[in-house]
CSV table of C-alpha atoms in Angstrom, one decimal:
chain,number,residue,atom,x,y,z
A,1,MET,CA,31.9,165.6,71.5
A,2,LYS,CA,32.0,167.3,74.9
A,3,ARG,CA,30.8,170.9,75.2
A,4,ILE,CA,32.7,173.5,77.2
A,5,TYR,CA,30.4,175.9,79.0
A,6,SER,CA,31.3,179.4,80.2
A,7,LYS,CA,28.1,181.0,81.6
A,8,LEU,CA,26.8,183.1,78.7
A,9,ILE,CA,29.1,182.2,75.8
A,10,TRP,CA,30.3,178.9,74.5
A,11,ILE,CA,33.1,178.9,72.0
A,12,PHE,CA,33.7,176.0,69.6
A,13,VAL,CA,36.7,176.0,67.3
A,14,PHE,CA,37.0,173.4,64.6
A,15,MET,CA,39.7,173.0,61.9
A,16,LEU,CA,38.8,172.5,58.3
A,17,LEU,CA,41.8,171.3,56.2
A,18,CYS,CA,40.4,171.0,52.7
A,19,SER,CA,43.7,170.7,50.8
A,20,GLY,CA,45.9,169.1,53.4
A,21,ILE,CA,44.5,165.7,52.5
A,22,SER,CA,46.9,163.1,51.2
A,23,GLY,CA,45.9,161.7,47.8
A,24,CYS,CA,44.1,163.4,45.0
A,25,SER,CA,40.9,165.0,46.2
A,26,TRP,CA,39.2,167.5,48.6
A,27,GLU,CA,37.1,164.6,49.8
A,28,GLU,CA,38.0,164.5,53.5
A,29,MET,CA,37.1,168.2,53.9
A,30,GLU,CA,36.4,168.3,57.7
A,31,ARG,CA,38.8,167.3,60.5
A,32,PHE,CA,37.5,168.0,64.0
A,33,LEU,CA,39.8,168.6,66.9
A,34,SER,CA,39.9,165.8,69.4
A,35,GLN,CA,38.0,166.2,72.7
A,36,ASP,CA,41.1,167.0,74.7
A,37,GLU,CA,42.4,169.4,72.1
A,38,LEU,CA,39.1,171.2,71.9
A,39,GLU,CA,39.0,171.6,75.7
A,40,GLU,CA,42.5,172.9,75.9
A,41,SER,CA,41.9,175.3,73.0
A,42,VAL,CA,38.9,176.8,74.7
A,43,GLU,CA,40.5,176.9,78.1
A,44,ASN,CA,43.5,178.7,76.6
A,45,SER,CA,41.2,181.4,75.3
A,46,GLY,CA,40.3,182.2,78.9
A,47,GLN,CA,37.2,181.5,81.0
A,48,ILE,CA,35.7,185.0,81.2
A,49,GLU,CA,32.7,186.3,83.2
A,50,ASP,CA,29.5,187.8,82.0
A,51,GLU,CA,30.4,191.4,81.7
A,52,PRO,CA,33.7,190.8,79.7
A,53,ASN,CA,31.7,188.5,77.5
A,54,ARG,CA,29.2,191.3,76.8
A,55,GLN,CA,32.1,193.7,76.0
A,56,ARG,CA,33.6,191.2,73.7
A,57,ALA,CA,30.4,190.8,71.8
A,58,LYS,CA,30.2,194.6,71.4
A,59,VAL,CA,33.8,194.7,70.0
A,60,ALA,CA,32.9,191.9,67.5
A,61,GLN,CA,29.9,193.9,66.3
A,62,ALA,CA,32.0,197.0,65.9
A,63,GLU,CA,34.7,195.1,63.9
A,64,GLN,CA,32.0,193.7,61.6
A,65,LYS,CA,30.9,197.3,60.7
A,66,GLU,CA,34.4,198.1,59.7
A,67,VAL,CA,34.7,195.3,57.2
A,68,LYS,CA,35.4,196.4,53.6
A,69,PRO,CA,32.6,196.1,51.0
A,70,ILE,CA,32.2,192.5,49.8
A,71,GLN,CA,33.4,191.7,46.3
A,72,HIS,CA,30.8,190.1,44.0
A,73,ILE,CA,33.0,188.7,41.2
A,74,SER,CA,31.9,185.1,40.7
A,75,GLY,CA,28.9,185.5,38.5
A,76,GLY,CA,29.1,182.9,35.8
A,77,LYS,CA,31.3,180.6,37.8
A,78,TYR,CA,29.7,177.1,37.6
A,79,ALA,CA,29.6,176.1,41.3
A,80,TYR,CA,28.6,179.7,42.4
A,81,GLU,CA,25.6,179.6,40.1
A,82,GLN,CA,24.4,176.3,41.7
A,83,LEU,CA,24.0,178.0,45.1
A,84,ASP,CA,21.0,179.8,46.5
A,85,GLU,CA,21.1,183.5,47.4
A,86,VAL,CA,22.1,182.9,51.1
A,87,GLU,CA,25.0,180.5,50.1
A,88,ARG,CA,26.2,183.0,47.4
A,89,ALA,CA,26.4,185.7,50.0
A,90,VAL,CA,28.6,183.6,52.3
A,91,TYR,CA,30.7,182.4,49.3
A,92,ASP,CA,31.3,186.1,48.4
A,93,GLU,CA,32.3,186.9,52.0
A,94,MET,CA,34.8,184.1,52.2
A,95,LEU,CA,36.3,184.9,48.8
A,96,SER,CA,36.7,188.6,49.6
A,97,VAL,CA,38.6,187.8,52.8
A,98,ILE,CA,40.9,185.3,51.0
A,99,LEU,CA,41.7,187.6,48.1
A,100,ARG,CA,42.5,190.4,50.5
A,101,HIS,CA,44.6,188.1,52.7
A,102,GLU,CA,42.6,189.3,55.7
A,103,GLU,CA,42.4,187.5,59.0
A,104,LYS,CA,38.7,186.8,59.5
A,105,ILE,CA,35.1,187.8,59.0
A,106,SER,CA,31.8,187.2,60.7
A,107,LEU,CA,29.6,185.5,58.2
A,108,SER,CA,26.0,186.5,57.3
A,109,THR,CA,24.9,183.0,58.3
A,110,ILE,CA,24.9,180.8,61.4
A,111,ASP,CA,24.1,177.7,59.4
A,112,MET,CA,27.1,175.3,59.4
A,113,HIS,CA,25.8,173.5,56.3
A,114,VAL,CA,25.6,176.8,54.4
A,115,MET,CA,29.2,177.6,55.4
A,116,ASN,CA,30.5,174.2,54.3
A,117,HIS,CA,28.6,174.1,51.1
A,118,ALA,CA,29.6,177.6,50.1
A,119,TYR,CA,33.3,176.9,50.8
A,120,THR,CA,33.2,173.7,48.8
A,121,ALA,CA,31.7,175.6,45.9
A,122,LEU,CA,34.4,178.3,46.2
A,123,CYS,CA,37.2,175.7,46.1
A,124,SER,CA,35.6,174.1,43.1
A,125,ASP,CA,35.5,177.4,41.2
A,126,TYR,CA,38.9,178.8,42.1
A,127,GLY,CA,41.8,176.5,41.3
A,128,GLY,CA,44.4,179.3,41.9
A,129,LEU,CA,44.1,179.9,45.6
A,130,PHE,CA,47.5,178.3,46.4
A,131,TRP,CA,48.1,180.4,49.5
A,132,VAL,CA,45.1,178.9,51.5
A,133,ASN,CA,45.0,175.5,53.1
A,134,GLY,CA,41.5,175.4,54.5
A,135,TYR,CA,40.0,177.5,57.3
A,136,VAL,CA,39.2,177.7,61.0
A,137,TYR,CA,35.7,178.7,62.1
A,138,THR,CA,34.5,179.8,65.5
A,139,ARG,CA,30.9,179.4,66.7
A,140,TYR,CA,29.6,181.8,69.4
A,141,THR,CA,26.5,180.9,71.3
A,142,LYS,CA,24.6,182.9,73.9
A,143,ALA,CA,22.2,181.3,76.4
A,144,GLY,CA,22.4,178.1,74.4
A,145,GLU,CA,21.6,179.8,71.1
A,146,LEU,CA,24.1,180.1,68.2
A,147,VAL,CA,24.5,183.9,67.6
A,148,SER,CA,27.6,184.2,65.3
A,149,LEU,CA,29.8,182.2,63.0
A,150,GLU,CA,33.3,183.5,62.3
A,151,PHE,CA,35.4,182.4,59.3
A,152,SER,CA,39.2,182.6,59.3
A,153,PRO,CA,41.2,181.4,56.3
A,154,LYS,CA,44.2,179.2,57.1
A,155,TYR,CA,47.1,180.8,55.2
A,156,THR,CA,50.2,178.9,54.3
A,157,MET,CA,52.4,181.9,53.6
A,158,SER,CA,52.7,185.6,54.0
A,159,ILE,CA,51.2,188.0,51.5
A,160,GLU,CA,54.7,188.9,50.3
A,161,GLU,CA,55.5,185.2,49.6
A,162,ARG,CA,52.1,184.8,47.9
A,163,GLN,CA,52.9,187.8,45.6
A,164,ARG,CA,56.4,186.4,44.8
A,165,LEU,CA,55.0,183.0,43.8
A,166,GLN,CA,52.2,184.5,41.8
A,167,GLY,CA,54.8,186.3,39.8
A,168,GLU,CA,56.6,183.1,39.1
A,169,ILE,CA,53.4,181.3,38.1
A,170,ASP,CA,52.4,184.2,35.8
A,171,ARG,CA,55.7,184.0,34.0
A,172,VAL,CA,55.2,180.3,33.4
A,173,VAL,CA,51.6,180.7,32.2
A,174,GLU,CA,52.6,183.5,29.8
A,175,GLU,CA,55.3,181.2,28.4
A,176,TRP,CA,52.9,178.3,28.0
A,177,PHE,CA,50.2,180.4,26.4
A,178,ALA,CA,52.6,181.5,23.6
A,179,GLY,CA,51.0,178.8,21.4
A,180,ILE,CA,47.4,179.6,21.9
A,181,SER,CA,45.1,182.6,21.4
A,182,ILE,CA,42.0,183.9,23.2
A,183,ASN,CA,40.4,183.9,19.7
A,184,ASP,CA,40.9,180.2,19.1
A,185,THR,CA,38.0,177.8,19.5
A,186,ASP,CA,36.9,176.3,22.8
A,187,TYR,CA,38.0,172.9,21.5
A,188,GLU,CA,41.4,174.2,20.5
A,189,LYS,CA,41.9,175.8,24.0
A,190,ALA,CA,40.8,172.6,25.8
A,191,ARG,CA,43.1,170.4,23.7
A,192,TYR,CA,46.0,172.8,24.2
A,193,VAL,CA,45.6,172.8,28.0
A,194,TYR,CA,45.2,169.1,28.1
A,195,GLU,CA,48.3,168.5,26.1
A,196,LEU,CA,50.3,171.1,28.0
A,197,LEU,CA,49.7,169.4,31.3
A,198,ALA,CA,50.3,165.9,29.9
A,199,LEU,CA,53.7,167.0,28.4
A,200,ASN,CA,54.9,169.3,31.1
A,201,THR,CA,53.8,167.8,34.4
A,202,GLU,CA,54.8,164.5,36.0
A,203,TYR,CA,52.5,162.6,38.3
A,204,VAL,CA,54.4,162.0,41.6
A,205,ASP,CA,52.5,160.7,44.7
A,206,ASN,CA,54.5,162.6,47.3
A,207,ALA,CA,55.0,165.8,45.3
A,208,GLU,CA,55.4,169.0,47.3
A,209,ASN,CA,52.4,171.3,47.2
A,210,SER,CA,50.5,168.6,45.3
A,211,GLN,CA,47.1,170.0,46.3
A,212,ASN,CA,47.6,173.4,44.5
A,213,ILE,CA,49.0,174.9,41.4
A,214,ILE,CA,52.5,175.6,42.8
A,215,SER,CA,53.3,171.9,42.1
A,216,VAL,CA,52.3,172.3,38.5
A,217,PHE,CA,53.7,175.6,37.3
A,218,ILE,CA,56.8,175.7,39.5
A,219,LYS,CA,57.7,172.1,40.5
A,220,ARG,CA,56.2,170.4,37.4
A,221,GLN,CA,55.3,167.4,39.7
A,222,THR,CA,51.8,166.9,41.1
A,223,VAL,CA,48.8,164.6,41.7
A,224,CYS,CA,45.3,164.8,40.4
A,225,GLN,CA,44.2,167.7,42.7
A,226,GLY,CA,47.0,169.8,41.2
A,227,TYR,CA,46.1,168.8,37.7
A,228,ALA,CA,42.4,169.7,38.3
A,229,CYS,CA,43.3,173.1,39.9
A,230,ALA,CA,45.6,173.9,36.9
A,231,VAL,CA,43.0,173.0,34.3
A,232,GLN,CA,40.5,175.3,36.0
A,233,TYR,CA,43.1,178.1,36.4
A,234,LEU,CA,44.3,177.9,32.8
A,235,LEU,CA,41.0,177.5,31.0
A,236,GLU,CA,39.5,180.4,33.0
A,237,GLN,CA,42.2,182.7,31.6
A,238,LEU,CA,41.4,181.5,28.1
A,239,GLY,CA,37.7,182.3,28.6
A,240,VAL,CA,36.5,178.7,29.0
A,241,GLN,CA,34.3,177.9,32.0
A,242,SER,CA,35.7,175.1,34.2
A,243,VAL,CA,35.1,173.7,37.7
A,244,ILE,CA,36.9,171.2,39.8
A,245,VAL,CA,35.0,167.9,40.5
A,246,SER,CA,35.9,165.7,43.4
A,247,GLY,CA,35.0,162.1,44.1
A,248,LYS,CA,36.6,158.7,43.4
A,249,ALA,CA,38.2,157.0,40.4
A,250,LEU,CA,38.7,153.3,40.5
A,251,GLY,CA,37.8,153.4,44.2
A,252,GLU,CA,40.4,155.9,45.1
A,253,PRO,CA,40.0,159.7,46.0
A,254,HIS,CA,40.3,161.7,42.8
A,255,ALA,CA,39.8,165.1,41.2
A,256,TRP,CA,39.0,166.1,37.7
A,257,ASN,CA,37.0,168.9,35.8
A,258,LEU,CA,33.8,169.8,34.3
A,259,ILE,CA,34.3,172.1,31.3
A,260,CYS,CA,32.0,174.1,29.0
A,261,LEU,CA,32.9,174.0,25.2
A,262,ASP,CA,30.6,175.9,22.8
A,263,GLY,CA,27.9,176.0,25.4
A,264,GLU,CA,27.9,172.3,26.1
A,265,TYR,CA,29.4,170.5,29.1
A,266,TYR,CA,32.0,167.8,29.1
A,267,TYR,CA,34.3,166.2,31.7
A,268,MET,CA,38.1,166.4,31.5
A,269,ASP,CA,40.6,164.3,33.5
A,270,ALA,CA,44.0,165.7,32.7
A,271,THR,CA,45.6,163.4,35.2
A,272,TRP,CA,44.9,160.4,33.0
A,273,GLY,CA,45.9,162.2,29.9
A,274,ASN,CA,49.5,161.1,30.2
A,275,ASN,CA,49.6,157.4,29.4
A,276,GLY,CA,52.2,154.9,28.4
A,277,TYR,CA,52.9,151.4,27.0
A,278,ARG,CA,55.7,148.8,26.8
A,279,ASN,CA,56.7,147.0,23.7
A,280,LYS,CA,57.7,143.3,23.7
A,281,GLU,CA,61.3,144.3,24.6
A,282,GLY,CA,60.0,146.0,27.7
A,283,VAL,CA,60.8,149.5,26.5
A,284,GLU,CA,58.3,152.0,27.9
A,285,THR,CA,57.0,154.9,25.9
A,286,SER,CA,54.6,157.6,26.9
A,287,PHE,CA,51.8,159.1,24.8
A,288,ILE,CA,48.8,161.4,25.3
A,289,ASP,CA,45.6,159.5,25.9
A,290,TYR,CA,42.7,161.6,24.6
A,291,ASN,CA,39.9,159.5,26.0
A,292,TYR,CA,39.6,161.7,29.0
A,293,MET,CA,39.8,165.1,27.3
A,294,ALA,CA,36.0,165.7,26.6
A,295,MET,CA,33.9,162.9,28.1
A,296,THR,CA,30.2,162.5,28.3
A,297,THR,CA,28.6,161.6,31.7
A,298,ALA,CA,28.3,158.0,30.6
A,299,GLU,CA,32.0,157.9,29.6
A,300,MET,CA,33.1,159.6,32.8
A,301,GLN,CA,31.1,157.1,34.9
A,302,MET,CA,33.0,154.2,33.4
A,303,GLY,CA,35.9,155.0,35.8
A,304,HIS,CA,34.8,158.0,37.9
A,305,GLU,CA,32.3,158.6,40.7
A,306,PRO,CA,31.6,162.2,41.7
A,307,ASP,CA,30.9,163.0,45.3
A,308,MET,CA,28.0,165.3,44.2
A,309,GLU,CA,29.0,168.1,46.6
A,310,ILE,CA,28.0,170.4,43.7
A,311,ASP,CA,25.1,169.7,41.3
A,312,LEU,CA,26.5,168.4,38.0
A,313,PRO,CA,24.8,168.4,34.6
A,314,GLN,CA,24.0,165.4,32.4
A,315,CYS,CA,26.7,165.7,29.7
A,316,THR,CA,25.6,164.1,26.4
A,317,ALA,CA,27.3,166.4,23.8
A,318,VAL,CA,29.9,164.7,21.5
A,319,LEU,CA,30.7,167.5,19.0
A,320,ASN,CA,34.0,168.4,20.8
A,321,ASN,CA,35.0,164.8,21.4
A,322,TYR,CA,38.6,164.4,20.3
A,323,TYR,CA,38.0,161.4,18.0
A,324,ILE,CA,35.0,163.0,16.3
A,325,LYS,CA,36.7,166.4,16.0
A,326,GLU,CA,40.0,164.9,14.6
A,327,GLY,CA,38.3,162.4,12.2
A,328,ASN,CA,39.5,159.4,14.2
A,329,TYR,CA,36.0,158.0,14.9
A,330,ILE,CA,35.3,155.2,12.4
A,331,GLU,CA,31.7,154.3,11.6
A,332,GLU,CA,32.1,152.3,8.4
A,333,TRP,CA,34.6,150.0,6.7
A,334,GLN,CA,36.8,152.1,4.4
A,335,PRO,CA,40.3,150.5,4.3
A,336,GLU,CA,41.8,153.1,2.0
A,337,GLN,CA,40.9,156.0,4.2
A,338,ILE,CA,42.1,154.1,7.3
A,339,GLY,CA,45.3,153.2,5.5
A,340,SER,CA,45.9,156.8,4.6
A,341,MET,CA,45.6,157.8,8.2
A,342,LEU,CA,48.0,155.1,9.2
A,343,ALA,CA,50.5,156.2,6.6
A,344,GLN,CA,50.5,159.8,7.8
A,345,ALA,CA,50.9,158.7,11.5
A,346,TRP,CA,53.8,156.4,10.5
A,347,GLU,CA,55.5,159.2,8.6
A,348,GLU,CA,55.2,161.5,11.6
A,349,ARG,CA,56.2,158.8,14.0
A,350,ARG,CA,53.3,159.3,16.4
A,351,VAL,CA,50.5,157.3,18.0
A,352,LEU,CA,47.3,157.0,16.1
A,353,THR,CA,44.2,155.9,18.1
A,354,LEU,CA,41.1,155.0,16.2
A,355,ARG,CA,37.8,154.6,18.0
A,356,PHE,CA,35.0,152.5,16.4
A,357,SER,CA,31.3,152.8,16.5
A,358,ASP,CA,30.9,149.1,17.2
A,359,ASP,CA,32.9,146.0,18.1
A,360,SER,CA,32.5,144.2,14.8
A,361,LEU,CA,34.0,147.1,12.9
A,362,LYS,CA,36.9,147.3,15.3
A,363,GLU,CA,37.5,143.5,14.8
A,364,GLN,CA,37.4,143.9,11.1
A,365,VAL,CA,40.1,146.6,11.2
A,366,PHE,CA,42.2,144.6,13.6
A,367,GLN,CA,42.0,141.5,11.4
A,368,TYR,CA,42.9,143.3,8.2
A,369,PHE,CA,45.6,145.7,9.3
A,370,ILE,CA,47.2,143.8,12.1
A,371,ARG,CA,46.6,140.0,11.9
A,372,ASP,CA,46.8,140.0,8.0
A,373,GLY,CA,49.6,142.6,8.0
A,374,HIS,CA,48.1,145.1,5.6
A,375,VAL,CA,49.5,147.9,7.7
A,376,ALA,CA,52.7,147.3,5.7
A,377,ASP,CA,50.8,148.3,2.5
A,378,TYR,CA,50.6,151.8,3.8
A,379,CYS,CA,53.6,152.1,6.1
A,380,ALA,CA,56.7,151.6,4.0
A,381,GLY,CA,59.6,149.9,5.9
A,382,ILE,CA,57.6,148.9,8.9
A,383,SER,CA,59.1,145.8,10.5
A,384,GLN,CA,56.9,145.3,13.5
A,385,ILE,CA,53.6,146.6,14.8
A,386,ASN,CA,53.3,148.1,18.3
A,387,TYR,CA,49.6,148.5,19.2
A,388,LEU,CA,47.2,148.8,22.1
A,389,GLU,CA,43.7,147.3,22.0
A,390,ASP,CA,41.1,148.8,24.3
A,391,SER,CA,37.8,146.9,24.3
A,392,LEU,CA,36.1,149.2,26.8
A,393,TRP,CA,36.5,152.2,24.5
A,394,LYS,CA,36.4,150.2,21.3
A,395,GLU,CA,39.8,151.5,20.2
A,396,ILE,CA,43.0,150.4,18.6
A,397,SER,CA,46.1,152.5,19.1
A,398,PHE,CA,48.9,152.1,16.5
A,399,CYS,CA,52.1,153.1,18.3
A,400,PHE,CA,54.4,154.4,15.6
A,401,ASN,CA,56.3,156.7,18.0
A,402,GLN,CA,58.7,153.8,18.7
A,403,SER,CA,60.5,152.1,15.7
């Protein structure tokens, strides 16, 4: 990239558009201006002589002294806690400006990597910053040496519009939270949020505002970035730590969450919570797929690849796994117990997914209840069996939600 020189001060302006990416993630975080655009941008700022440059530097220093005290509110946030002391200071500076809807701030660092890393962490910790679409930064150098780094949030709306939309979002969240309490267990909160999003939000590729929570709470149509932001936003209000994770899923850009339940970490992908199937007549029916509600690292890696922009823990806990928690994890052959579970699901006309400890047990259940038809011994009046078999997860889903 060509540098533009103006005696004592060089000015470089780059555009970072973290949430303007098409698709589901924050993966393509940095978009540099082309060489011609950069040159024009710098030229439009004026080629000024030595003395005006000195005066400008003095003004910048004076403005820095007038900046309001930096807010330190992110202690306990997952990504924030992974940063070193210098990166946390820059994170705090950026967040303070964004929350106050202010124009810019001179950062306490001149290290580009520190700035980028701190901003990535900030975006991972705060899913509710719907009024910001990346940032512009300006580098000031003097006599060939970088002397200042200025951060300017790229706002997509006025503060009045932000406040109006926040009010709309707050009303929806209050309505959605009518069925959950801050005193419920972490598992109950996670399941409630997972089901809320699966039942109330449709995945739409070209959804408006799909990279932020407006698409979820107001439009009810989003993509995975919107789902991940909404999970973080909702769980935080319920007192459950959550952070947005970006990377790829099945080779495509994707976003999901790391959540903390009862002091142990799990992965959640609310995007994949809304699943569906077709019966032999071609009728499509949706259902909630709980495989992705509280995953271990090994389970997450079966379809997801984090970009590792933030350090992630090794998740091995299973206590809050849906199938274990709900008693749907089968470790031994007990036909009467399984039959009782089928009978209840049949009566309630819902999907029952059973996960098995090994393939042989899964095959035994499949043979007895499906091939040999013993499901009819427990489900009175059943005339056909709609089921899904998943070898990867060692599961059988009995789809009783469609007669």
